[in-house]
Tab-separated table of C-alpha atoms and ligand atoms in Angstrom:
chain	number	residue	atom	x	y	z
A	275	MET	CA	66.361	-80.073	-5.254
A	276	LYS	CA	65.163	-78.018	-8.224
A	277	VAL	CA	64.510	-74.276	-8.328
A	278	PHE	CA	61.710	-72.740	-10.417
A	279	LYS	CA	61.150	-69.074	-11.137
A	280	PHE	CA	57.854	-67.664	-12.375
A	281	GLY	CA	57.960	-64.050	-13.579
A	282	GLY	CA	55.302	-61.345	-13.328
A	283	ALA	CA	53.628	-62.338	-16.605
A	284	SER	CA	53.016	-65.889	-15.370
A	285	VAL	CA	50.920	-64.637	-12.416
A	286	SER	CA	49.302	-61.620	-14.103
A	287	SER	CA	45.745	-63.007	-14.085
A	288	VAL	CA	43.572	-65.534	-12.258
A	289	GLU	CA	43.824	-67.937	-15.230
A	290	ARG	CA	47.588	-67.679	-15.318
A	291	ILE	CA	47.901	-68.357	-11.586
A	292	LYS	CA	45.727	-71.435	-12.073
A	293	ASN	CA	48.087	-72.453	-14.833
A	294	VAL	CA	51.054	-72.182	-12.431
A	295	ALA	CA	49.170	-74.550	-10.104
A	296	ALA	CA	48.662	-76.987	-12.977
A	297	ILE	CA	52.382	-76.935	-13.777
A	298	LEU	CA	53.419	-77.403	-10.147
A	299	ARG	CA	50.995	-80.289	-9.710
A	300	THR	CA	52.944	-82.267	-12.295
A	301	TYR	CA	56.075	-81.873	-10.160
A	302	SER	CA	54.479	-82.995	-6.904
A	303	ASN	CA	57.130	-85.651	-6.279
A	304	GLU	CA	60.035	-83.230	-6.577
A	305	ARG	CA	61.784	-81.206	-3.891
A	306	LEU	CA	61.205	-77.687	-5.153
A	307	VAL	CA	61.950	-74.090	-4.271
A	308	VAL	CA	59.660	-71.763	-6.223
A	309	ILE	CA	60.467	-68.070	-6.649
A	310	ILE	CA	57.649	-65.794	-7.812
A	311	SER	CA	57.694	-62.156	-8.953
A	312	ALA	CA	55.158	-59.403	-8.388
A	313	MET	CA	51.996	-59.780	-10.492
A	314	GLY	CA	52.050	-58.259	-13.993
A	315	LYS	CA	53.047	-54.610	-13.895
A	316	THR	CA	52.774	-54.193	-10.104
A	317	THR	CA	56.417	-53.125	-9.695
A	318	ASN	CA	55.908	-50.234	-12.153
A	319	ALA	CA	52.753	-49.197	-10.280
A	320	LEU	CA	54.577	-49.268	-6.938
A	321	GLU	CA	57.337	-47.129	-8.427
A	322	LYS	CA	54.660	-44.507	-9.186
A	323	VAL	CA	53.496	-44.674	-5.555
A	324	THR	CA	57.039	-44.062	-4.308
A	325	GLU	CA	57.568	-41.160	-6.710
A	326	ALA	CA	54.355	-39.443	-5.546
A	327	PHE	CA	55.257	-39.982	-1.887
A	328	PHE	CA	58.740	-38.601	-2.413
A	329	ARG	CA	57.348	-35.520	-4.209
A	330	GLY	CA	55.329	-34.905	-1.030
A	331	GLU	CA	52.014	-35.813	-2.692
A	332	LYS	CA	50.724	-38.048	0.072
A	333	ASP	CA	47.111	-38.229	-1.112
A	334	GLN	CA	48.144	-39.124	-4.616
A	335	ALA	CA	50.488	-41.834	-3.260
A	336	LEU	CA	47.745	-43.311	-1.081
A	337	GLN	CA	45.255	-43.222	-3.930
A	338	LEU	CA	47.645	-45.014	-6.280
A	339	PHE	CA	48.341	-47.586	-3.595
A	340	GLU	CA	44.598	-48.111	-3.089
A	341	GLY	CA	44.384	-49.189	-6.745
A	342	ILE	CA	47.109	-51.804	-6.202
A	343	LYS	CA	45.378	-53.015	-3.042
A	344	GLN	CA	42.031	-53.485	-4.761
A	345	GLN	CA	43.631	-55.359	-7.649
A	346	HIS	CA	45.250	-57.844	-5.289
A	347	LEU	CA	42.119	-58.269	-3.187
A	348	THR	CA	40.071	-58.923	-6.309
A	349	THR	CA	42.557	-61.534	-7.527
A	350	ALA	CA	42.533	-63.196	-4.087
A	351	LYS	CA	38.710	-63.266	-4.034
A	352	TYR	CA	38.550	-64.933	-7.437
A	353	LEU	CA	41.102	-67.554	-6.461
A	354	LEU	CA	40.281	-68.424	-2.877
A	355	VAL	CA	37.273	-70.454	-1.883
A	356	GLU	CA	37.290	-69.804	1.859
A	357	ASN	CA	36.081	-66.344	2.885
A	358	TYR	CA	38.162	-66.514	6.031
A	359	ASN	CA	41.323	-67.685	4.420
A	360	PRO	CA	44.317	-66.416	6.483
A	361	CYS	CA	45.549	-64.903	3.234
A	362	TYR	CA	43.436	-61.786	3.817
A	363	LYS	CA	45.026	-61.121	7.190
A	364	GLN	CA	48.491	-61.486	5.636
A	365	LEU	CA	47.595	-59.079	2.802
A	366	MET	CA	46.168	-56.555	5.284
A	367	ASP	CA	49.406	-56.611	7.276
A	368	PHE	CA	51.434	-55.834	4.169
A	369	PHE	CA	49.013	-53.061	3.121
A	370	THR	CA	49.171	-51.474	6.565
A	371	GLU	CA	52.972	-51.500	6.586
A	372	VAL	CA	53.079	-49.473	3.362
A	373	GLU	CA	50.235	-47.137	4.339
A	374	TRP	CA	51.941	-46.261	7.603
A	375	LEU	CA	55.049	-45.317	5.736
A	376	LEU	CA	53.083	-43.248	3.192
A	377	HIS	CA	51.523	-41.217	5.996
A	378	ASP	CA	54.966	-40.007	7.074
A	379	LYS	CA	57.065	-37.315	5.423
A	380	PRO	CA	60.156	-38.457	3.546
A	381	VAL	CA	63.296	-37.831	5.607
A	382	ARG	CA	65.633	-40.394	4.064
A	383	ASN	CA	66.787	-40.771	0.464
A	384	TYR	CA	64.608	-41.891	-2.430
A	385	ASP	CA	66.245	-45.289	-2.913
A	386	TYR	CA	65.503	-46.268	0.681
A	387	TYR	CA	61.780	-45.517	0.308
A	388	TYR	CA	61.719	-47.163	-3.092
A	389	ASP	CA	62.787	-50.469	-1.581
A	390	GLN	CA	60.414	-50.265	1.406
A	391	VAL	CA	57.425	-49.693	-0.895
A	392	VAL	CA	58.306	-51.700	-3.990
A	393	CYS	CA	59.160	-54.908	-2.077
A	394	VAL	CA	55.504	-55.345	-1.190
A	395	GLY	CA	54.674	-56.382	-4.783
A	396	GLU	CA	56.415	-59.732	-4.405
A	397	LEU	CA	55.087	-60.228	-0.854
A	398	LEU	CA	51.468	-59.757	-1.975
A	399	SER	CA	51.835	-61.913	-5.033
A	400	THR	CA	53.519	-64.847	-3.255
A	401	GLY	CA	51.063	-64.570	-0.347
A	402	ILE	CA	48.072	-64.971	-2.659
A	403	VAL	CA	49.624	-67.684	-4.803
A	404	SER	CA	50.790	-69.677	-1.780
A	405	HIS	CA	47.372	-69.684	-0.083
A	406	TYR	CA	45.639	-70.498	-3.341
A	407	LEU	CA	47.997	-73.410	-4.035
A	408	ASN	CA	47.434	-74.813	-0.554
A	409	GLU	CA	43.669	-74.636	-1.035
A	410	ALA	CA	44.043	-76.254	-4.436
A	411	GLY	CA	46.024	-79.146	-2.940
A	412	VAL	CA	49.499	-78.062	-4.074
A	413	LYS	CA	50.988	-78.010	-0.583
A	414	ASN	CA	53.653	-75.425	-0.089
A	415	HIS	CA	55.399	-73.490	2.628
A	416	TRP	CA	55.595	-69.698	2.203
A	417	LEU	CA	58.840	-68.015	3.232
A	418	ASP	CA	59.542	-64.321	3.679
A	419	VAL	CA	62.776	-64.144	1.718
A	420	ARG	CA	63.779	-61.107	3.796
A	421	ASP	CA	64.441	-63.517	6.677
A	422	ILE	CA	66.885	-65.415	4.486
A	423	LEU	CA	68.470	-63.237	1.833
A	424	ARG	CA	70.692	-60.757	3.652
A	425	THR	CA	72.101	-57.794	1.721
A	426	ASP	CA	74.062	-54.599	2.295
A	427	ASP	CA	72.194	-51.272	2.392
A	428	ASN	CA	72.937	-50.223	-1.162
A	429	PHE	CA	69.215	-49.705	-1.741
A	430	ARG	CA	67.845	-50.509	-5.223
A	431	ASP	CA	70.993	-52.407	-6.159
A	432	ALA	CA	71.773	-54.280	-2.963
A	433	GLY	CA	74.756	-56.616	-2.761
A	434	VAL	CA	74.169	-60.101	-1.345
A	435	ASP	CA	75.813	-61.343	1.861
A	436	TRP	CA	76.502	-64.827	0.534
A	437	ALA	CA	77.810	-66.389	3.753
A	438	TYR	CA	74.844	-65.335	5.917
A	439	THR	CA	72.345	-66.184	3.196
A	440	GLU	CA	73.853	-69.636	2.659
A	441	GLU	CA	73.590	-70.521	6.326
A	442	LYS	CA	69.995	-69.279	6.535
A	443	ILE	CA	68.864	-71.048	3.372
A	444	ARG	CA	70.361	-74.337	4.421
A	445	MET	CA	68.905	-74.089	7.911
A	446	THR	CA	65.441	-73.252	6.623
A	447	VAL	CA	65.213	-75.779	3.826
A	448	GLU	CA	67.065	-78.590	5.562
A	449	SER	CA	65.110	-78.291	8.823
A	450	GLY	CA	61.952	-78.791	6.752
A	451	GLU	CA	63.534	-81.728	4.921
A	452	LYS	CA	64.452	-83.594	8.107
A	453	MET	CA	60.881	-83.656	9.421
A	454	THR	CA	58.838	-86.799	9.267
A	455	ASP	CA	55.899	-86.729	6.887
A	456	ASP	CA	53.457	-86.286	9.766
A	457	SER	CA	55.139	-83.282	11.292
A	458	ARG	CA	55.543	-81.750	7.849
A	459	GLN	CA	51.826	-82.026	7.344
A	460	MET	CA	51.203	-80.413	10.697
A	461	THR	CA	53.461	-77.462	10.035
A	462	GLY	CA	52.635	-77.250	6.374
A	463	LYS	CA	56.300	-77.801	5.494
A	464	ARG	CA	55.795	-80.188	2.629
A	465	GLY	CA	57.252	-80.439	-0.793
A	466	ILE	CA	57.420	-76.930	-2.099
A	467	TYR	CA	59.026	-73.855	-0.575
A	468	LEU	CA	57.544	-70.758	-2.128
A	469	THR	CA	59.193	-67.367	-1.810
A	470	GLN	CA	59.846	-63.952	-3.391
A	471	GLY	CA	62.431	-62.923	-5.935
A	472	PHE	CA	64.083	-59.509	-6.217
A	473	ILE	CA	63.954	-58.514	-2.530
A	474	GLY	CA	66.079	-59.000	0.568
A	475	SER	CA	66.844	-57.264	3.810
A	476	THR	CA	69.717	-55.633	5.693
A	477	ASP	CA	70.949	-56.662	9.133
A	478	GLU	CA	68.706	-53.871	10.466
A	479	ASN	CA	65.632	-55.461	8.899
A	480	GLU	CA	65.225	-52.795	6.263
A	481	SER	CA	63.916	-54.139	2.975
A	482	THR	CA	66.167	-53.962	-0.068
A	483	THR	CA	65.871	-54.790	-3.762
A	484	LEU	CA	68.425	-56.304	-6.127
A	485	GLY	CA	67.691	-54.170	-9.217
A	486	ARG	CA	64.813	-54.328	-11.708
A	487	GLU	CA	64.067	-57.783	-13.073
A	488	GLY	CA	66.095	-59.199	-10.206
A	489	SER	CA	64.018	-62.316	-9.485
A	490	ASP	CA	66.007	-64.388	-11.960
A	491	TYR	CA	69.036	-63.488	-9.903
A	492	THR	CA	67.353	-64.542	-6.634
A	493	ALA	CA	66.476	-67.869	-8.222
A	494	ALA	CA	70.109	-68.341	-9.263
A	495	ILE	CA	71.300	-67.491	-5.729
A	496	PHE	CA	68.984	-70.154	-4.269
A	497	ALA	CA	70.072	-72.692	-6.880
A	498	ASN	CA	73.737	-72.004	-6.137
A	499	LEU	CA	73.445	-72.131	-2.355
A	500	LEU	CA	71.284	-75.256	-2.339
A	501	ASP	CA	73.454	-77.025	-4.948
A	502	ALA	CA	70.304	-77.469	-6.986
A	503	GLU	CA	70.075	-79.989	-9.782
A	504	SER	CA	68.751	-77.270	-12.130
A	505	LEU	CA	67.002	-73.918	-12.360
A	506	THR	CA	63.947	-73.498	-14.575
A	507	ILE	CA	62.766	-70.029	-15.547
A	508	TRP	CA	59.172	-70.166	-16.829
A	509	LYS	CA	58.430	-67.527	-19.458
A	510	ASP	CA	55.754	-66.638	-22.001
A	511	VAL	CA	57.991	-67.646	-24.915
A	512	GLU	CA	58.965	-71.032	-26.312
A	513	GLY	CA	62.524	-70.584	-25.024
A	514	VAL	CA	65.479	-68.440	-26.058
A	515	MET	CA	65.149	-67.066	-29.580
A	516	SER	CA	67.876	-65.837	-31.956
A	517	ALA	CA	66.342	-62.323	-31.823
A	518	ASP	CA	63.319	-60.601	-30.345
A	519	PRO	CA	60.441	-62.077	-32.406
A	520	LYS	CA	58.442	-58.854	-31.981
A	521	GLN	CA	61.120	-56.991	-33.934
A	522	PHE	CA	62.325	-59.872	-36.133
A	523	PRO	CA	59.523	-62.281	-37.076
A	524	GLU	CA	62.073	-64.611	-38.717
A	525	ALA	CA	63.785	-65.226	-35.341
A	526	THR	CA	64.378	-68.919	-34.654
A	527	PHE	CA	64.182	-70.998	-31.483
A	528	ILE	CA	67.515	-72.176	-29.993
A	529	SER	CA	67.399	-75.451	-28.054
A	530	ASP	CA	70.874	-75.403	-26.453
A	531	LEU	CA	73.171	-72.577	-25.466
A	532	SER	CA	76.296	-72.180	-23.354
A	533	PHE	CA	76.556	-69.891	-20.339
A	534	ASN	CA	79.241	-67.937	-22.252
A	535	GLU	CA	76.836	-67.214	-25.050
A	536	VAL	CA	73.923	-66.237	-22.828
A	537	ILE	CA	75.914	-63.920	-20.591
A	538	GLU	CA	77.045	-61.992	-23.692
A	539	MET	CA	73.507	-61.880	-25.069
A	540	ALA	CA	72.104	-60.653	-21.755
A	541	TYR	CA	74.861	-58.096	-21.338
A	542	TYR	CA	74.132	-56.661	-24.773
A	543	GLY	CA	70.495	-56.237	-23.878
A	544	ALA	CA	68.694	-59.451	-24.822
A	545	GLN	CA	65.650	-59.592	-22.572
A	546	VAL	CA	66.020	-63.337	-22.027
A	547	ILE	CA	67.536	-63.430	-18.565
A	548	HIS	CA	68.906	-60.970	-16.065
A	549	PRO	CA	72.690	-60.832	-16.706
A	550	LYS	CA	73.583	-61.430	-13.030
A	551	THR	CA	71.783	-64.788	-13.142
A	552	ILE	CA	74.469	-66.654	-15.017
A	553	LYS	CA	77.502	-66.510	-12.705
A	554	PRO	CA	75.968	-68.337	-9.691
A	555	LEU	CA	74.801	-71.114	-12.033
A	556	GLN	CA	77.950	-71.369	-14.133
A	557	ASN	CA	80.153	-71.478	-11.020
A	558	LYS	CA	78.402	-74.617	-9.798
A	559	ASN	CA	77.654	-76.086	-13.182
A	560	ILE	CA	73.877	-75.955	-12.630
A	561	PRO	CA	71.923	-76.098	-15.919
A	562	LEU	CA	69.347	-73.416	-16.628
A	563	HIS	CA	66.144	-74.319	-18.446
A	564	VAL	CA	63.990	-71.648	-20.053
A	565	LYS	CA	60.521	-73.099	-20.481
A	566	CYS	CA	57.140	-71.877	-21.705
A	567	PHE	CA	54.466	-71.565	-19.035
A	568	THR	CA	51.627	-71.515	-21.551
A	569	ASP	CA	52.747	-74.863	-23.007
A	570	ALA	CA	54.828	-76.835	-20.530
A	571	SER	CA	55.076	-79.751	-22.965
A	572	LEU	CA	57.496	-77.790	-25.182
A	573	PRO	CA	61.127	-78.739	-24.530
A	574	GLY	CA	62.412	-75.180	-23.941
A	575	THR	CA	66.039	-74.062	-24.061
A	576	THR	CA	68.807	-75.608	-21.958
A	577	ILE	CA	71.767	-73.451	-21.018
A	578	SER	CA	74.823	-75.170	-19.575
A	579	ASN	CA	78.613	-75.296	-19.547
A	580	LYS	CA	78.595	-77.403	-22.712
A	581	LYS	CA	79.989	-75.725	-25.822
A	582	VAL	CA	77.359	-75.403	-28.532
A	583	LYS	CA	78.328	-75.399	-32.196
A	584	HIS	CA	76.444	-74.199	-35.277
A	585	LEU	CA	74.422	-71.403	-33.759
A	586	PRO	CA	72.257	-69.276	-36.037
A	587	PRO	CA	73.003	-65.539	-36.273
A	588	ILE	CA	71.979	-63.974	-32.969
A	589	VAL	CA	70.751	-60.394	-33.053
A	590	VAL	CA	70.445	-58.252	-29.954
A	591	ILE	CA	69.371	-54.620	-29.783
A	592	LYS	CA	70.038	-52.406	-26.794
A	593	GLU	CA	67.993	-49.216	-26.749
A	594	LYS	CA	68.593	-45.864	-25.049
A	595	GLN	CA	72.264	-45.624	-25.881
A	596	VAL	CA	74.584	-42.625	-25.922
A	597	LEU	CA	77.704	-42.345	-28.054
A	598	MET	CA	80.430	-40.300	-26.404
A	599	HIS	CA	83.122	-39.004	-28.774
A	600	LEU	CA	86.364	-38.145	-27.020
A	601	HIS	CA	89.037	-36.299	-28.937
A	602	SER	CA	92.610	-35.624	-27.866
A	603	GLN	CA	92.950	-31.909	-27.040
A	604	ASP	CA	96.483	-31.390	-28.436
A	605	PHE	CA	96.622	-33.969	-31.224
A	606	SER	CA	98.654	-36.416	-29.101
A	607	PHE	CA	97.876	-40.150	-29.376
A	608	VAL	CA	95.337	-41.622	-27.024
A	609	GLY	CA	97.738	-43.932	-25.182
A	610	GLU	CA	97.550	-45.867	-21.954
A	611	LYS	CA	97.733	-42.780	-19.686
A	612	PRO	CA	94.526	-41.014	-20.782
A	613	MET	CA	92.829	-44.411	-21.141
A	614	SER	CA	93.656	-45.421	-17.577
A	615	ARG	CA	92.415	-42.056	-16.323
A	616	LEU	CA	89.222	-42.615	-18.238
A	617	TYR	CA	88.753	-46.020	-16.590
A	618	GLU	CA	89.363	-44.484	-13.173
A	619	MET	CA	86.474	-42.119	-13.916
A	620	PHE	CA	84.288	-45.100	-14.789
A	621	ALA	CA	85.260	-46.865	-11.570
A	622	GLN	CA	84.450	-43.814	-9.494
A	623	LEU	CA	81.004	-43.514	-11.054
A	624	ARG	CA	80.414	-47.281	-10.861
A	625	PHE	CA	79.620	-47.165	-14.549
A	626	ARG	CA	80.749	-49.235	-17.573
A	627	PRO	CA	80.894	-48.679	-21.291
A	628	ASN	CA	79.047	-51.171	-23.503
A	629	LEU	CA	81.509	-50.743	-26.329
A	630	VAL	CA	84.822	-48.896	-26.721
A	631	GLN	CA	86.533	-48.015	-29.982
A	632	THR	CA	89.933	-46.414	-29.928
A	633	GLY	CA	91.492	-44.453	-32.759
A	634	ALA	CA	94.770	-42.572	-33.060
A	635	ILE	CA	93.588	-39.381	-31.410
A	636	SER	CA	90.018	-40.282	-30.481
A	637	VAL	CA	87.914	-42.730	-28.477
A	638	GLN	CA	84.261	-43.632	-28.973
A	639	LEU	CA	82.282	-44.953	-26.020
A	640	CYS	CA	78.821	-46.443	-26.230
A	641	LEU	CA	76.993	-46.018	-22.917
A	642	ASP	CA	73.619	-46.692	-21.339
A	643	GLU	CA	71.601	-43.478	-21.014
A	644	HIS	CA	71.919	-43.226	-17.246
A	645	PRO	CA	70.217	-40.017	-16.014
A	646	ASP	CA	73.197	-38.713	-13.986
A	647	LYS	CA	76.228	-40.757	-14.879
A	648	VAL	CA	76.573	-39.837	-18.566
A	649	ASP	CA	76.688	-36.101	-17.897
A	650	GLN	CA	79.038	-36.571	-14.970
A	651	LEU	CA	81.385	-38.686	-17.076
A	652	ALA	CA	81.289	-36.078	-19.859
A	653	ALA	CA	82.213	-33.372	-17.345
A	654	ASP	CA	85.049	-35.454	-15.863
A	655	ALA	CA	86.401	-36.502	-19.262
A	656	SER	CA	86.467	-32.902	-20.492
A	657	SER	CA	89.518	-32.364	-18.280
A	658	ILE	CA	91.567	-34.453	-20.740
A	659	PHE	CA	89.497	-34.661	-23.950
A	660	ASP	CA	87.179	-32.613	-26.115
A	661	VAL	CA	83.810	-34.284	-25.548
A	662	GLU	CA	80.765	-34.626	-27.793
A	663	LEU	CA	77.577	-36.598	-27.095
A	664	GLU	CA	75.066	-38.219	-29.443
A	665	ARG	CA	71.902	-39.381	-27.689
A	666	GLY	CA	68.876	-41.538	-28.473
A	667	LEU	CA	70.756	-44.324	-30.270
A	668	SER	CA	70.415	-48.109	-30.370
A	669	LEU	CA	73.285	-50.585	-30.142
A	670	LEU	CA	72.906	-53.476	-32.557
A	671	LYS	CA	74.943	-56.596	-31.814
A	672	ILE	CA	75.162	-59.504	-34.248
A	673	ARG	CA	76.881	-62.719	-33.256
A	674	TYR	CA	77.639	-65.403	-35.884
A	675	PHE	CA	76.913	-63.104	-38.795
A	676	ASN	CA	76.327	-64.877	-42.083
A	677	ASN	CA	75.294	-63.731	-45.540
A	678	ASP	CA	71.705	-64.965	-45.066
A	679	LEU	CA	71.199	-61.892	-42.951
A	680	LEU	CA	71.751	-59.564	-45.913
B	920	LIG	N1	59.117	-57.498	-9.927
B	920	LIG	C1	60.433	-57.046	-10.219
B	920	LIG	C2	60.464	-56.250	-11.514
B	920	LIG	O1	59.454	-56.164	-12.188
B	920	LIG	C3	61.437	-58.132	-10.253
B	920	LIG	C4	61.228	-59.188	-11.311
B	920	LIG	O2	60.121	-59.370	-11.797
B	920	LIG	O3	62.190	-59.848	-11.673
B	920	LIG	O4	61.492	-55.708	-11.845
B	921	LIG	MG1	60.007	-59.981	-14.835
């Protein structure tokens, strides 16, 4: 079993969806689970819908949603040959679900509504792609991942119930595997399982999401629980680069990397892969391939447990950073007591510093610009330190520095 993940950019246009079909056709003899994101910038657009709804601007929310609807219907019309393809009925059901919700008044918190609305992006996209692939002869079986991936109700950053999810995944995929070829053809359960990334559901059937850019993580969960041979993430770049080529044109391609390296790069803000993706793969020693969907013949990057020597300098920039300067109030050293209190504050806020520098009577913390947490931490810390904030900074991380960089 192999797991593939195609991100939003790989299904952002009719041509690109056709390209996904061309790639999958070359893997027709493989047992595959394919995870697909929402098309292009759909998630951002659905966020706007939720914001309008939550502000009480129902008409605005419905109008914005209408735009998303039309875009998906147009894409479906360009792709599908049959006018009566069951795809349209499936899309209509998803549209209606959201529209019903938008007609109500918000009575629960924002994060709950966010997940109920935003999850539809992946459902629409996988619905269209799955029906198109079946018409185009790439037989696949569409799964609603919300029937499989169970989470808690920490909306927008839901935690996975691994035990339940494992049982469900195995039951679903293995029951399909055991069928004879004939019955698979009858039920459509052949070859490829196609499903959504990023979303899940609680034991009360409420939709949840795993955090922005979470489809990589879903793909890693599937790979882990199915003991997959490998995970391939298809992207619009050649593979992993030593820096963001848009900012550093001299960035070079890296063919092999270790999980250790990639988790540090992702943590410091490299846009390669969602940081949560690595642990489920590393724990089961499942290699991760990053390949280019516009040129599948390129070798791509392989990330595994193998140590890699002689890496080029790797440069990662994390934007929207805040530097918090903490200064001892009575000139006493910043020892373990104030530091452990500081870490208790972090734990309470479920927040983490990106970088900590301690001095004799001061501490510097580099933090993500989180809308509430930074100010709350500053308020809490002011009980033991004098606090100063510097905002709008970038954190530059260089690994394997050498003089060529100067
Ligand atoms: N569609 C979601 C997002 O844009 C998840 C993903 O693409 O990974 O954040
Ligand atoms: Mg994405």
